[in-house]
Structures are given as C-alpha cells and as structure tokens.
Coordinates of C-alpha atoms in Angstrom, one line a residue:
X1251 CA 0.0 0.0 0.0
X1252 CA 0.7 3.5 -0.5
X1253 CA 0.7 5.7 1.9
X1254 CA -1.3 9.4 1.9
X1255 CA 0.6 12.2 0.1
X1256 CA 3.1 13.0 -2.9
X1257 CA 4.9 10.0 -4.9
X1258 CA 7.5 10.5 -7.3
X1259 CA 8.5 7.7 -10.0
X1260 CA 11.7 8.0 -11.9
X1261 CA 14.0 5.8 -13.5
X1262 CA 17.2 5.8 -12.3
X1263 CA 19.3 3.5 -14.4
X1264 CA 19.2 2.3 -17.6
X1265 CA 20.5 -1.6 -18.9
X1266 CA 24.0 -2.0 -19.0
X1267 CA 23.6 -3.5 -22.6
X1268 CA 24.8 0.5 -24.1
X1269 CA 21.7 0.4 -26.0
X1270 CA 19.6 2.6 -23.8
X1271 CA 19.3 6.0 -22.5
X1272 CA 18.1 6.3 -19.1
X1273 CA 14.4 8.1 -19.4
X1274 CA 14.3 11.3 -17.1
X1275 CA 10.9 11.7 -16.8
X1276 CA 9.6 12.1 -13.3
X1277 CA 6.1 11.0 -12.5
X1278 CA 4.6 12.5 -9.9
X1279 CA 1.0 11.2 -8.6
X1280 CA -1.0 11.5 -5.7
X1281 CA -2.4 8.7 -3.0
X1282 CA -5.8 10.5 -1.8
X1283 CA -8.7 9.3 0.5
X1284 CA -12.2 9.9 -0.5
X1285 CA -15.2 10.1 1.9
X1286 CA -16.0 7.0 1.7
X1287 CA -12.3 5.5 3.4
X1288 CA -11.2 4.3 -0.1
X1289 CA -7.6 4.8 -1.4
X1290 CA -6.8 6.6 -4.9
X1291 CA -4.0 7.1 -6.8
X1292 CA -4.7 10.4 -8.8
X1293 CA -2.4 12.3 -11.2
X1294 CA -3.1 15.9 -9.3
X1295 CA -4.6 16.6 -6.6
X1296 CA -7.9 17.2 -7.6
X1297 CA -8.5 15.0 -10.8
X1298 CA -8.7 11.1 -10.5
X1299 CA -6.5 8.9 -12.8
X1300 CA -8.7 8.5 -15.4
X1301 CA -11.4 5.9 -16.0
X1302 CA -9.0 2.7 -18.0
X1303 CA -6.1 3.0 -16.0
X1304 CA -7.1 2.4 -12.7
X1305 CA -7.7 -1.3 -11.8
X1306 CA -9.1 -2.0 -9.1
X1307 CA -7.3 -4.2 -6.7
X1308 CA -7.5 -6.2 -3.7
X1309 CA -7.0 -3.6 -1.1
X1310 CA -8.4 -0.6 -0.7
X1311 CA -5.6 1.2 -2.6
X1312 CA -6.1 1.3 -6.4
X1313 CA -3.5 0.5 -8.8
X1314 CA -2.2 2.0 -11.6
X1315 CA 0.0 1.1 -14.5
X1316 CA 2.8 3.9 -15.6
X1317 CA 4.1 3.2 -19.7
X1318 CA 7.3 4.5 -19.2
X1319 CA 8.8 4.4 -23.0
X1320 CA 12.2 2.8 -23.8
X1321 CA 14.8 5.5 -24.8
X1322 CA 17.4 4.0 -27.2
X1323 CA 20.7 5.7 -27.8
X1324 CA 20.4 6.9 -31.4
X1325 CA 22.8 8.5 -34.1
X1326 CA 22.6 10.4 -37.3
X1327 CA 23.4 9.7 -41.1
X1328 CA 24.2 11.9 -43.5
X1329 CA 23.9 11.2 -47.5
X1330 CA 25.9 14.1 -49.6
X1331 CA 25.3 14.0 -53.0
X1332 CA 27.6 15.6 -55.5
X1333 CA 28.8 16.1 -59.5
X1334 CA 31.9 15.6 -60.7
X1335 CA 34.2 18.9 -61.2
X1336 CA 34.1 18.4 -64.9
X1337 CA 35.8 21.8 -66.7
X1338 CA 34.3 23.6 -69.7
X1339 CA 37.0 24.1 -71.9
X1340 CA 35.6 25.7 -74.4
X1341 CA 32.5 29.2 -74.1
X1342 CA 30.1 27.6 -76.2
X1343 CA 30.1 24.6 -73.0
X1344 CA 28.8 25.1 -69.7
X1345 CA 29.5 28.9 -68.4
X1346 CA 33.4 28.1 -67.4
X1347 CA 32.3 28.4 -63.5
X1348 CA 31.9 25.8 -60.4
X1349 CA 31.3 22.8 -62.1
X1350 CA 31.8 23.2 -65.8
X1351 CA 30.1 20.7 -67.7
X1352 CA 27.6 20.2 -64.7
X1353 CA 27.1 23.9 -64.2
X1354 CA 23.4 24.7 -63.3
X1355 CA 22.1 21.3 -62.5
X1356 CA 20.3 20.6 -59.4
X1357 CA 21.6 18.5 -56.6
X1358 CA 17.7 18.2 -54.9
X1359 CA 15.3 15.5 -55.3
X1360 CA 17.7 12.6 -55.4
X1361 CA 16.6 9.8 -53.0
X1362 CA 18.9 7.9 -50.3
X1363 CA 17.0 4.9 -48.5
X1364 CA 18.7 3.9 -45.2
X1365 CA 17.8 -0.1 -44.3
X1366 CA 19.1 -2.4 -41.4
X1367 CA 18.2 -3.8 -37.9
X1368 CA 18.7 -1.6 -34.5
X1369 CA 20.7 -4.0 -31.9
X1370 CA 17.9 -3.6 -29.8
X1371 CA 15.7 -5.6 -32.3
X1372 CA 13.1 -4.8 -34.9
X1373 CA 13.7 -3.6 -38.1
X1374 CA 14.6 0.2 -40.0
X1375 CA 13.3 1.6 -43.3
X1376 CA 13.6 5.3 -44.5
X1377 CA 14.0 7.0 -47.2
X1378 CA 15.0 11.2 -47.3
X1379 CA 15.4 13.4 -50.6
X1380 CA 18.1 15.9 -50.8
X1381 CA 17.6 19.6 -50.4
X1382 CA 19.4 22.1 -52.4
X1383 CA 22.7 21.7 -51.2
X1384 CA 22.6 18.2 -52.0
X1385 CA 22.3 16.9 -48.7
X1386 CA 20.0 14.9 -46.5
X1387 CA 20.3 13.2 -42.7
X1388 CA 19.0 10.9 -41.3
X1389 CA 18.2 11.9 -37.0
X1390 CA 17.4 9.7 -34.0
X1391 CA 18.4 6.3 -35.8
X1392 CA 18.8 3.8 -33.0
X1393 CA 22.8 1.9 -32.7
X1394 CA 22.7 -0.8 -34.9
X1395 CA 24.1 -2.5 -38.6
X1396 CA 22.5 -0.6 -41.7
X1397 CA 22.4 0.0 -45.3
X1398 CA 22.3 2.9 -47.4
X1399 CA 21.8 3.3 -51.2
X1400 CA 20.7 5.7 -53.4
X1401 CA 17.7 5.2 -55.5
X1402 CA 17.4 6.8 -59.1
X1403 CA 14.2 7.8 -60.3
X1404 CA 12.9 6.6 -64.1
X1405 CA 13.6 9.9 -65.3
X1406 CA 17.1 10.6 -63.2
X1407 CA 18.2 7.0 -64.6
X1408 CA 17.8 8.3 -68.1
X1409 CA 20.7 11.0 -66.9
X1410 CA 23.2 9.3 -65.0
X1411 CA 25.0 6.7 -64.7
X1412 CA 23.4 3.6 -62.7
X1413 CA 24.3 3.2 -59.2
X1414 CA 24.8 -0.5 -58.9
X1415 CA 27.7 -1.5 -56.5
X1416 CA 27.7 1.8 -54.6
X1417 CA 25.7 0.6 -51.4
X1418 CA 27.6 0.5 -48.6
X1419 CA 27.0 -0.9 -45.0
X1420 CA 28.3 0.2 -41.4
X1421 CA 27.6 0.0 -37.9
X1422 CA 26.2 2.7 -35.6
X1423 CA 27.7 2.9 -31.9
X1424 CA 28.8 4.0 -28.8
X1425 CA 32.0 4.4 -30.4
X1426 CA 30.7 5.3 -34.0
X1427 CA 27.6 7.7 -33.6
X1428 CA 27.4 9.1 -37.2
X1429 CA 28.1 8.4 -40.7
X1430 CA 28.6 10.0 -43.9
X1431 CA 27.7 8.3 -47.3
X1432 CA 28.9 10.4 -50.3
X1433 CA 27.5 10.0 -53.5
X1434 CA 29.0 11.2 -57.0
X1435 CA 26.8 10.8 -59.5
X1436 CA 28.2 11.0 -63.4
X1437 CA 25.6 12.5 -65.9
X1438 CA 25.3 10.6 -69.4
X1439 CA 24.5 11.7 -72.8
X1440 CA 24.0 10.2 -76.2
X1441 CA 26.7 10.5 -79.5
X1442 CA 24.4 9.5 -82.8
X1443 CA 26.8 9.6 -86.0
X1444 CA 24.9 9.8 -89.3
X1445 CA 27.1 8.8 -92.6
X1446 CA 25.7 9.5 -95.9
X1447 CA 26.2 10.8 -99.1
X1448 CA 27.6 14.3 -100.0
X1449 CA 24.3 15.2 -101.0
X1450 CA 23.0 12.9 -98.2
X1451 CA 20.5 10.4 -100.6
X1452 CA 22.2 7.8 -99.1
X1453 CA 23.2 6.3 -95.8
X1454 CA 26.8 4.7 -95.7
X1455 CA 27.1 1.4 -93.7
X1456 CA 30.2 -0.5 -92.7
X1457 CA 32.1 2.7 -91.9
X1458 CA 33.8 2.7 -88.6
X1459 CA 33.9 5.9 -86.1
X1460 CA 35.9 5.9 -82.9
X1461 CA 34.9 8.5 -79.5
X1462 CA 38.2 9.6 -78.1
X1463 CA 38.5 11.5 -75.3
X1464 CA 39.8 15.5 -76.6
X1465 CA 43.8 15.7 -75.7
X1466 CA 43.2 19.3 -74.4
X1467 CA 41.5 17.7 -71.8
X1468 CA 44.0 15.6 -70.7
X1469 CA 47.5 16.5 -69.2
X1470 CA 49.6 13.9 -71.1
X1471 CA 49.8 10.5 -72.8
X1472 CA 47.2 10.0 -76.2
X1473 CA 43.7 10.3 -76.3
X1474 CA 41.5 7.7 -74.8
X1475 CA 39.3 5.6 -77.0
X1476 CA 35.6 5.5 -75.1
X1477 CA 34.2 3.9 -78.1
X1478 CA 33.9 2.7 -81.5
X1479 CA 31.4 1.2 -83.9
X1480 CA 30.3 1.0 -87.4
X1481 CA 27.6 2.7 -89.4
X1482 CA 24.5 0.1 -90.1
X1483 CA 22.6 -0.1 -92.7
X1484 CA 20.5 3.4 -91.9
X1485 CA 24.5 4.6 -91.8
X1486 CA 24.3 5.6 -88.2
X1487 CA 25.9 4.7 -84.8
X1488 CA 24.4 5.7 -81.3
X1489 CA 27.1 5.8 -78.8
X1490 CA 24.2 5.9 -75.1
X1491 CA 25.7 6.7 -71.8
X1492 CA 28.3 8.8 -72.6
X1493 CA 29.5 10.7 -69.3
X1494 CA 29.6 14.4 -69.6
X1495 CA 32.7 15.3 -71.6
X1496 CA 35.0 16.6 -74.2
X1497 CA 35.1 14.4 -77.1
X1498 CA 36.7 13.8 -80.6
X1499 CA 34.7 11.9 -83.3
X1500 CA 37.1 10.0 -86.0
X1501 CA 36.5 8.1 -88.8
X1502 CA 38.8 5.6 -89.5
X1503 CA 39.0 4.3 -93.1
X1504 CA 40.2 0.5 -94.0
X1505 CA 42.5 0.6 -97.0
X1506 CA 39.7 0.1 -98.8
X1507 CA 37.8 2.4 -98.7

C-alpha cells in the first residue's frame, strides 16, 4: 500500500547493454482518500486517474500502471550527394564556373534509402530526398548494422550513370555515432553519328567511327578511346551513356575504302 501524500517515479538506471538512455521523466502522482475511506491514486490533486487506468485491486488502494517508453541511444546519417568537377573548356560549354560541364544542375530531389536492424531488435526503413545543397540526414536512428543506397528515379536513370555497387554498410555505436555516405553521380549523354552521301540520298554502312577523349583535356599521354562502332545499314551509330565530356569523333577508313 501507499501511503497518503506526494509520490514521485523516476528511472534511475538504464541496462548495461549501451543500448539505452536512461528516461528522465519524473512522475509525480497523488495517494488521496475519498469520503467514503477508499484509497486513490490520482495524477493531481484534484483530478482522479482517469477511467481505463485504474484497476481495481485487492485492497483498498487502487492500482495504476505507468508506460514508461524505452529510450534507445540513437545517431545520425548523413547522405551528400555531388557532381563531378568536370571543366568547360571551351565558351560555347557550360559557363566556365563551379562545375563546368555540370554547371546549373540541381543536386535536390535525389533519394537515399537507409535499411538495417537496430541491436535492440526490430527492423529500419527510410527513405529522405536531398535539399538544395545536395544533402540529406537521417536523425534519431537507433545503434545498430545498416544500409544505405541511393535510389534513381525513371527519369534521373535516363541522366546518369546507374548506381549499382555503390551501397555500402556500417555500424552505428557507442563508439561510431554518425556516418557520412557520399554520392557522386556522373551524368550521361548520347553521341548518334549519321554517314551518308555528299548530297545525303544515301546512308553509308560499314564505316567505322571511334569516341576519343579530346587531348586538351587531358595532361599527357594520347587520347583515350571510349568507343567505337560501325555505321548500319540506316548509316548511323548511337554511342548511349556517354558521361559528360569533351570528345573527338574519328572516322577511321580500312584501305579500302
């Protein structure tokens, strides 16, 4: 039984698991007598506990149940996204400031899902878009083994390079509270090559073009062949998921032609 006046409930330990924060809420309720010589608990000292959480016991003194909520120790992710410092080389390309190439794109709108199991059990699935700056965070995520990915939409697949391979997994702990999780992404274009004719009646096939990589973008050695292919029977080649670039288109003639 309770005796008549003021109780306070607080926790004053949490588990030594490290999983926990000890909860520092103090409850503070009231054991009053009414006129008829029964016992209440009450949480002031002029309003019962309400009707539902009071059970009646087998004493005089009522009972009453207190939901005190776990407090797990939590940390925070952080997903930056960013482009590749890619220069314009020449004024017709980009405006020859911050990124070059990549000048004026958006870094918002590009989704990170964070996945994994908390060590105290259970399971975690979020997702966050970035803002402006190209950043996103995850808050309050309890300690524990996760996984985070970045998820392209339809249309942002169709400009960038997929992201297979790039997950990555870590632990959050007493001893590792945050994590960042960079993301570069590399946007892609198409190269279509038409060969025809002089007076362009007729498409050429079996001609073979290569995409090298422009030597004035490059400090030394020769240029780099991205790729090559051969005019089909419309005479064209289409060269998809080119990463923004400076290029040089060849032909290179067999003997012959």
């Amino acid at each position: 039984a309770i005796p008549l006046g003021t109780v306070t409930i607080e926790e004053t330990e949490a588990p030594e698991s490290g999983l926990y924060e000890r909860n520092s809420t103090v409850f503070t309720l009231y054991c009053r007598q009414d006129d008829a010589g029964n016992m209440h608990l009450c949480d002031s000292m002029s309003t019962p506990v309400p009707a539902g959480t009071v059970t009646a016991g087998q004493n005089p003194v009522r009972d009453i149940n207190l939901e005190v909520p776990e407090q797990l120790k939590t940390g925070t992710v952080y997903a930056e996204k960013s482009f590749p410092d890619v220069p314009s080389l020449y004024p017709a390309v980009g405006d020859g400031s911050g990124n070059g190439l990549y000048a004026g794109m958006s870094l918002s709108g590009f989704i990170f899902r964070l996945t994994g199991t908390p060590a105290a059990g259970g399971s975690y699935d979020q997702t966050i878009e970035t803002g402006a700056d190209g950043k996103a965070r995850f808050s309050d995520v309890p300690y524990g083994t996760y996984t985070i990915r970045e998820e392209l939409t339809e249309e942002q697949s169709k400009r960038f390079a997929g992201t297979e391979g790039t997950d990555q997994t870590f632990t959050l702990s007493g001893e590792a509270e945050t994590f960042t999780y960079r993301m570069e992404n590399t946007a892609v274009g198409k190269v279509v090559i038409e060969k025809s004719t002089n007076d362009e009646t007729d498409a050429l096939s079996g001609f073979t073009y290569v995409l090298k990589t422009d030597m004035s973008s490059v400090s030394a050695g020769v240029p780099e062949v991205i790729r090559s292919g051969i005019t089909d029977s419309a005479g064209r080649i289409v060269f998809e998921n080119v990463p923004f670039g400076v290029y040089v288109v060849s032909e290179e003639l067999s003997p012959e032609q």
